[in-house]
PDB file of C-alpha atoms in Angstrom:
ATOM      1  CA  TYR H   9      94.731  95.340 111.631  1.00  0.00           C
ATOM      2  CA  PHE H  10      94.631  92.997 108.607  1.00  0.00           C
ATOM      3  CA  PRO H  11      96.511  94.573 105.676  1.00  0.00           C
ATOM      4  CA  VAL H  12      96.939  93.229 102.152  1.00  0.00           C
ATOM      5  CA  THR H  13      99.939  94.792 100.389  1.00  0.00           C
ATOM      6  CA  LEU H  14     100.902  94.651  96.722  1.00  0.00           C
ATOM      7  CA  ARG H  15     104.612  95.453  96.470  1.00  0.00           C
ATOM      8  CA  TYR H  16     106.944  95.881  93.508  1.00  0.00           C
ATOM      9  CA  GLU H  17     110.658  96.380  94.007  1.00  0.00           C
ATOM     10  CA  THR H  18     113.950  96.374  92.169  1.00  0.00           C
ATOM     11  CA  ALA H  19     117.497  96.890  93.399  1.00  0.00           C
ATOM     12  CA  ARG H  20     116.926 100.649  93.139  1.00  0.00           C
ATOM     13  CA  TYR H  21     113.333 101.410  94.119  1.00  0.00           C
ATOM     14  CA  MET H  22     110.168 100.067  95.739  1.00  0.00           C
ATOM     15  CA  LEU H  23     106.443 100.833  95.426  1.00  0.00           C
ATOM     16  CA  ALA H  24     103.736  99.440  97.714  1.00  0.00           C
ATOM     17  CA  LEU H  25      99.942  99.742  97.910  1.00  0.00           C
ATOM     18  CA  THR H  26      98.226  98.619 101.137  1.00  0.00           C
ATOM     19  CA  VAL H  27      94.493  98.034 101.636  1.00  0.00           C
ATOM     20  CA  PRO H  28      93.643  97.007 105.242  1.00  0.00           C
ATOM     21  CA  TYR H  29      90.654  95.725 107.167  1.00  0.00           C
ATOM     22  CA  VAL H  30      90.456  97.266 110.646  1.00  0.00           C
ATOM     23  CA  VAL H  31      88.650  96.333 113.860  1.00  0.00           C
ATOM     24  CA  VAL H  32      88.626  98.958 116.645  1.00  0.00           C
ATOM     25  CA  GLU H  33      87.329  98.486 120.183  1.00  0.00           C
ATOM     26  CA  GLY H  34      87.191 101.452 122.546  1.00  0.00           C
ATOM     27  CA  THR H  35      85.398 104.611 123.637  1.00  0.00           C
ATOM     28  CA  GLY H  36      86.398 106.726 120.659  1.00  0.00           C
ATOM     29  CA  ASN H  37      89.206 108.717 122.322  1.00  0.00           C
ATOM     30  CA  VAL H  38      91.701 107.031 119.952  1.00  0.00           C
ATOM     31  CA  VAL H  39      91.214 106.979 116.186  1.00  0.00           C
ATOM     32  CA  ALA H  40      92.806 104.436 113.837  1.00  0.00           C
ATOM     33  CA  SER H  41      95.387 106.116 111.634  1.00  0.00           C
ATOM     34  CA  GLY H  42      96.961 103.628 109.247  1.00  0.00           C
ATOM     35  CA  SER H  43      99.546 100.837 109.687  1.00  0.00           C
ATOM     36  CA  GLY H  44      97.819  99.642 112.833  1.00  0.00           C
ATOM     37  CA  HIS H  45      98.596 102.904 114.665  1.00  0.00           C
ATOM     38  CA  GLY H  46      96.213 105.340 116.313  1.00  0.00           C
ATOM     39  CA  VAL H  47      96.070 109.054 117.132  1.00  0.00           C
ATOM     40  CA  PRO H  48      94.361 110.654 120.159  1.00  0.00           C
ATOM     41  CA  ARG H  49      91.190 112.754 120.127  1.00  0.00           C
ATOM     42  CA  ARG H  50      90.522 115.709 122.411  1.00  0.00           C
ATOM     43  CA  THR H  51      87.076 114.491 123.420  1.00  0.00           C
ATOM     44  CA  THR H  52      84.836 111.496 123.010  1.00  0.00           C
ATOM     45  CA  THR H  53      81.062 111.472 122.838  1.00  0.00           C
ATOM     46  CA  THR H  54      80.629 108.406 125.077  1.00  0.00           C
ATOM     47  CA  MET H  55      82.510 106.466 127.731  1.00  0.00           C
ATOM     48  CA  THR H  56      80.905 103.206 126.602  1.00  0.00           C
ATOM     49  CA  SER H  57      83.270 100.860 124.815  1.00  0.00           C
ATOM     50  CA  GLN H  58      82.090  99.637 121.432  1.00  0.00           C
ATOM     51  CA  THR H  59      83.538  97.693 118.514  1.00  0.00           C
ATOM     52  CA  GLU H  60      83.588  98.947 114.924  1.00  0.00           C
ATOM     53  CA  SER H  61      85.079  97.358 111.813  1.00  0.00           C
ATOM     54  CA  GLY H  62      85.508  97.975 108.096  1.00  0.00           C
ATOM     55  CA  LEU H  63      88.021  98.857 105.415  1.00  0.00           C
ATOM     56  CA  GLY H  64      90.861 101.025 106.753  1.00  0.00           C
ATOM     57  CA  ASP H  65      92.823 103.862 105.203  1.00  0.00           C
ATOM     58  CA  ILE H  66      94.562 102.976 101.936  1.00  0.00           C
ATOM     59  CA  GLU H  67      98.319 103.662 101.929  1.00  0.00           C
ATOM     60  CA  LEU H  68     100.687 104.272  99.023  1.00  0.00           C
ATOM     61  CA  GLY H  69     104.397 104.129  99.814  1.00  0.00           C
ATOM     62  CA  GLY H  70     107.671 104.189  97.966  1.00  0.00           C
ATOM     63  CA  SER H  71     111.433 104.243  98.410  1.00  0.00           C
ATOM     64  CA  TYR H  72     114.350 105.132  96.136  1.00  0.00           C
ATOM     65  CA  ALA H  73     118.021 104.334  96.709  1.00  0.00           C
ATOM     66  CA  ILE H  74     119.897 107.607  96.295  1.00  0.00           C
ATOM     67  CA  ALA H  75     123.209 105.800  96.998  1.00  0.00           C
ATOM     68  CA  GLN H  76     124.101 102.162  97.527  1.00  0.00           C
ATOM     69  CA  ASP H  77     126.823  99.529  97.384  1.00  0.00           C
ATOM     70  CA  VAL H  78     127.109  95.814  98.056  1.00  0.00           C
ATOM     71  CA  ASP H  79     126.779  96.128 101.859  1.00  0.00           C
ATOM     72  CA  TRP H  80     125.016  99.469 102.420  1.00  0.00           C
ATOM     73  CA  ARG H  81     122.085 101.547 101.160  1.00  0.00           C
ATOM     74  CA  LEU H  82     120.885 105.122 101.627  1.00  0.00           C
ATOM     75  CA  GLY H  83     117.340 105.790 100.492  1.00  0.00           C
ATOM     76  CA  LEU H  84     114.614 108.404 100.351  1.00  0.00           C
ATOM     77  CA  GLY H  85     111.107 107.186 101.169  1.00  0.00           C
ATOM     78  CA  GLY H  86     107.594 108.529 101.306  1.00  0.00           C
ATOM     79  CA  LEU H  87     104.103 107.444 102.322  1.00  0.00           C
ATOM     80  CA  ILE H  88     100.631 108.830 101.656  1.00  0.00           C
ATOM     81  CA  LYS H  89      97.829 107.636 103.912  1.00  0.00           C
ATOM     82  CA  PHE H  90      94.513 108.422 102.260  1.00  0.00           C
ATOM     83  CA  GLY H  91      91.611 109.085 104.637  1.00  0.00           C
ATOM     84  CA  THR H  92      89.362 106.544 102.949  1.00  0.00           C
ATOM     85  CA  ALA H  93      87.998 104.711 106.025  1.00  0.00           C
ATOM     86  CA  ASP H  94      84.817 105.678 107.881  1.00  0.00           C
ATOM     87  CA  GLU H  95      85.676 108.412 110.402  1.00  0.00           C
ATOM     88  CA  GLN H  96      82.245 108.051 112.055  1.00  0.00           C
ATOM     89  CA  LYS H  97      83.309 104.557 113.166  1.00  0.00           C
ATOM     90  CA  ASN H  98      86.709 105.816 114.462  1.00  0.00           C
ATOM     91  CA  LEU H  99      88.422 103.844 111.700  1.00  0.00           C
ATOM     92  CA  SER H 100      90.117 106.996 110.366  1.00  0.00           C
ATOM     93  CA  THR H 101      90.600 110.698 110.912  1.00  0.00           C
ATOM     94  CA  GLY H 102      89.046 111.091 107.460  1.00  0.00           C
ATOM     95  CA  GLU H 103      92.054 113.152 106.359  1.00  0.00           C
ATOM     96  CA  ASP H 104      95.175 112.426 104.302  1.00  0.00           C
ATOM     97  CA  ASP H 105      98.602 112.158 105.977  1.00  0.00           C
ATOM     98  CA  VAL H 106     101.933 112.519 104.178  1.00  0.00           C
ATOM     99  CA  SER H 107     105.308 111.253 105.445  1.00  0.00           C
ATOM    100  CA  VAL H 108     108.825 111.651 104.059  1.00  0.00           C
ATOM    101  CA  GLN H 109     111.877 109.906 105.474  1.00  0.00           C
ATOM    102  CA  LEU H 110     115.560 109.172 105.022  1.00  0.00           C
ATOM    103  CA  GLU H 111     116.478 105.484 105.280  1.00  0.00           C
ATOM    104  CA  ALA H 112     119.827 103.769 105.855  1.00  0.00           C
ATOM    105  CA  GLU H 113     121.011 100.158 106.065  1.00  0.00           C
ATOM    106  CA  LYS H 114     124.439  98.611 106.579  1.00  0.00           C
ATOM    107  CA  THR H 115     125.365  94.924 106.702  1.00  0.00           C
ATOM    108  CA  TYR H 116     128.269  93.355 108.596  1.00  0.00           C
ATOM    109  CA  GLY H 117     128.473  89.698 107.634  1.00  0.00           C
ATOM    110  CA  LYS H 118     125.440  88.055 109.226  1.00  0.00           C
ATOM    111  CA  ASN H 119     124.403  91.258 110.999  1.00  0.00           C
ATOM    112  CA  ALA H 120     122.638  94.362 109.725  1.00  0.00           C
ATOM    113  CA  LEU H 121     121.985  97.818 111.162  1.00  0.00           C
ATOM    114  CA  PHE H 122     119.081  99.848 109.805  1.00  0.00           C
ATOM    115  CA  GLY H 123     117.209 103.007 110.627  1.00  0.00           C
ATOM    116  CA  ALA H 124     115.021 105.848 109.401  1.00  0.00           C
ATOM    117  CA  ALA H 125     114.285 109.457 110.304  1.00  0.00           C
ATOM    118  CA  GLY H 126     111.210 111.205 108.971  1.00  0.00           C
ATOM    119  CA  TYR H 127     108.602 113.939 109.168  1.00  0.00           C
ATOM    120  CA  LYS H 128     104.855 113.264 109.134  1.00  0.00           C
ATOM    121  CA  MET H 129     102.284 115.887 108.116  1.00  0.00           C
ATOM    122  CA  LEU H 130      98.930 114.970 109.654  1.00  0.00           C
ATOM    123  CA  GLY H 131      95.640 116.066 108.150  1.00  0.00           C
ATOM    124  CA  ASP H 132      93.306 117.911 110.526  1.00  0.00           C
ATOM    125  CA  PRO H 133      89.722 116.658 110.879  1.00  0.00           C
ATOM    126  CA  PRO H 134      87.014 119.165 111.950  1.00  0.00           C
ATOM    127  CA  GLY H 135      87.608 120.412 115.487  1.00  0.00           C
ATOM    128  CA  ILE H 136      91.109 118.921 115.881  1.00  0.00           C
ATOM    129  CA  ASP H 137      94.425 120.611 115.058  1.00  0.00           C
ATOM    130  CA  TYR H 138      97.122 117.933 114.929  1.00  0.00           C
ATOM    131  CA  ASP H 139     100.777 118.923 115.053  1.00  0.00           C
ATOM    132  CA  ASP H 140     103.123 117.635 112.382  1.00  0.00           C
ATOM    133  CA  VAL H 141     105.590 115.244 114.000  1.00  0.00           C
ATOM    134  CA  PHE H 142     109.140 113.964 113.649  1.00  0.00           C
ATOM    135  CA  TYR H 143     109.734 110.239 114.026  1.00  0.00           C
ATOM    136  CA  GLY H 144     112.614 107.819 113.829  1.00  0.00           C
ATOM    137  CA  SER H 145     113.623 104.199 114.198  1.00  0.00           C
ATOM    138  CA  VAL H 146     116.788 102.180 114.631  1.00  0.00           C
ATOM    139  CA  GLY H 147     117.176  98.429 114.514  1.00  0.00           C
ATOM    140  CA  VAL H 148     119.475  95.453 114.243  1.00  0.00           C
ATOM    141  CA  SER H 149     119.008  92.019 112.686  1.00  0.00           C
ATOM    142  CA  HIS H 150     121.036  88.813 112.733  1.00  0.00           C
ATOM    143  CA  ARG H 151     120.887  86.082 110.089  1.00  0.00           C
ATOM    144  CA  LEU H 152     120.618  82.730 111.845  1.00  0.00           C
ATOM    145  CA  ASP H 153     121.025  80.698 108.668  1.00  0.00           C
ATOM    146  CA  ALA H 154     120.180  80.879 104.961  1.00  0.00           C
ATOM    147  CA  GLY H 155     116.450  81.224 105.631  1.00  0.00           C
ATOM    148  CA  ARG H 156     115.977  82.684 109.113  1.00  0.00           C
ATOM    149  CA  SER H 157     116.764  85.964 110.834  1.00  0.00           C
ATOM    150  CA  VAL H 158     115.993  87.593 114.174  1.00  0.00           C
ATOM    151  CA  GLY H 159     116.098  91.221 115.234  1.00  0.00           C
ATOM    152  CA  ALA H 160     114.811  94.208 117.179  1.00  0.00           C
ATOM    153  CA  GLU H 161     113.671  97.725 116.249  1.00  0.00           C
ATOM    154  CA  LEU H 162     113.101 100.783 118.451  1.00  0.00           C
ATOM    155  CA  TYR H 163     110.580 103.378 117.193  1.00  0.00           C
ATOM    156  CA  ALA H 164     109.800 106.850 118.576  1.00  0.00           C
ATOM    157  CA  GLN H 165     107.479 109.657 117.454  1.00  0.00           C
ATOM    158  CA  GLU H 166     106.529 113.086 118.765  1.00  0.00           C
ATOM    159  CA  ALA H 167     103.066 113.674 120.220  1.00  0.00           C
ATOM    160  CA  ALA H 168     100.425 114.809 117.744  1.00  0.00           C
ATOM    161  CA  LEU H 169      98.578 116.926 120.344  1.00  0.00           C
ATOM    162  CA  PRO H 170      99.788 119.063 123.274  1.00  0.00           C
ATOM    163  CA  GLY H 171      99.382 117.442 126.665  1.00  0.00           C
ATOM    164  CA  VAL H 172      99.563 113.842 125.457  1.00  0.00           C
ATOM    165  CA  ASP H 173     102.486 111.447 125.159  1.00  0.00           C
ATOM    166  CA  GLY H 174     104.262 110.563 121.944  1.00  0.00           C
ATOM    167  CA  LYS H 175     105.148 107.040 120.869  1.00  0.00           C
ATOM    168  CA  SER H 176     108.028 104.910 122.120  1.00  0.00           C
ATOM    169  CA  GLU H 177     108.043 101.186 121.452  1.00  0.00           C
ATOM    170  CA  LEU H 178     110.296  98.190 120.887  1.00  0.00           C
ATOM    171  CA  ALA H 179     109.545  95.443 118.373  1.00  0.00           C
ATOM    172  CA  LEU H 180     111.172  91.993 118.390  1.00  0.00           C
ATOM    173  CA  PHE H 181     110.835  89.848 115.284  1.00  0.00           C
ATOM    174  CA  LEU H 182     111.675  86.412 113.913  1.00  0.00           C
ATOM    175  CA  SER H 183     111.543  85.841 110.166  1.00  0.00           C
ATOM    176  CA  GLY H 184     111.962  82.648 108.196  1.00  0.00           C
ATOM    177  CA  LYS H 185     111.381  81.160 104.765  1.00  0.00           C
ATOM    178  CA  SER H 186     108.668  78.499 104.589  1.00  0.00           C
ATOM    179  CA  GLY H 187     109.311  77.951 100.875  1.00  0.00           C
ATOM    180  CA  PRO H 188     111.453  79.299  97.998  1.00  0.00           C
ATOM    181  CA  LYS H 189     109.081  82.257  97.508  1.00  0.00           C
ATOM    182  CA  THR H 190     107.356  82.387 100.887  1.00  0.00           C
ATOM    183  CA  ARG H 191     108.463  84.190 104.062  1.00  0.00           C
ATOM    184  CA  LEU H 192     106.715  84.248 107.439  1.00  0.00           C
ATOM    185  CA  THR H 193     107.522  86.885 110.073  1.00  0.00           C
ATOM    186  CA  GLY H 194     106.240  87.047 113.634  1.00  0.00           C
ATOM    187  CA  TYR H 195     106.721  90.025 115.957  1.00  0.00           C
ATOM    188  CA  LEU H 196     106.063  91.254 119.485  1.00  0.00           C
ATOM    189  CA  ILE H 197     105.739  94.920 120.537  1.00  0.00           C
ATOM    190  CA  ALA H 198     106.308  96.506 123.953  1.00  0.00           C
ATOM    191  CA  GLY H 199     105.308 100.144 124.535  1.00  0.00           C
ATOM    192  CA  PHE H 200     107.169 102.553 126.824  1.00  0.00           C
ATOM    193  CA  ALA H 201     104.906 105.626 126.536  1.00  0.00           C
ATOM    194  CA  ASP H 202     101.182 106.278 126.930  1.00  0.00           C
ATOM    195  CA  GLY H 203     101.026 107.098 123.221  1.00  0.00           C
ATOM    196  CA  SER H 204     102.036 103.517 122.373  1.00  0.00           C
ATOM    197  CA  PRO H 205     100.225 100.254 123.024  1.00  0.00           C
ATOM    198  CA  ASP H 206     101.177  98.425 126.228  1.00  0.00           C
ATOM    199  CA  TRP H 207     101.876  95.381 124.069  1.00  0.00           C
ATOM    200  CA  GLY H 208     101.193  94.018 120.616  1.00  0.00           C
ATOM    201  CA  ALA H 209     101.738  90.957 118.472  1.00  0.00           C
ATOM    202  CA  GLY H 210     101.398  90.102 114.823  1.00  0.00           C
ATOM    203  CA  VAL H 211     102.364  87.878 111.936  1.00  0.00           C
ATOM    204  CA  ALA H 212     103.073  88.733 108.282  1.00  0.00           C
ATOM    205  CA  LEU H 213     103.101  86.417 105.264  1.00  0.00           C
ATOM    206  CA  LYS H 214     105.067  87.482 102.161  1.00  0.00           C
ATOM    207  CA  LEU H 215     104.626  85.780  98.786  1.00  0.00           C
ATOM    208  CA  SER H 216     107.151  86.651  96.063  1.00  0.00           C
ATOM    209  CA  GLN H 217     106.982  86.240  92.283  1.00  0.00           C
TER     210      GLN H 217
END
């Protein structure tokens, strides 16, 4: 999953547009569904593994601080995943998904607690009736110095189909400034449910203006 995100934010609100390039290898029983995640399919037409690639689903997200102070923030966020990728290549369900969530963050000196709780409405492609799902996350970060921080985040989500597992995964991350306007973040993911990957890894580069 190779996303390019254009993000604009102020002290009060944030808007972000993400256009990804996706590569999927598998039998087709899992479909890419934005942000590097996947959703299960009831059936697959072949048991032969194949690799497909192309532009992924475009995502438009935003967040607004409904209350905040120097060391805490309470926000309302939303995300629209447009089904723009090729569903015939298992790069998308071909349908739009909409998520709304409540976000919170609190800092304690060099430490910060953060979390979110939300509801995701999944679009239904032909022949599949996905359930809408609740999801949530909670995390902690620690500032090592003026430019570096380390942390962990636990994420969980209900199953989108009866008879399959939901998501449960832990992400560990290390973030640091490589320049005045450049930040590099690396992360590792461990999954605890069949609906999550066994493991994952990634790196993100942020350039600010």
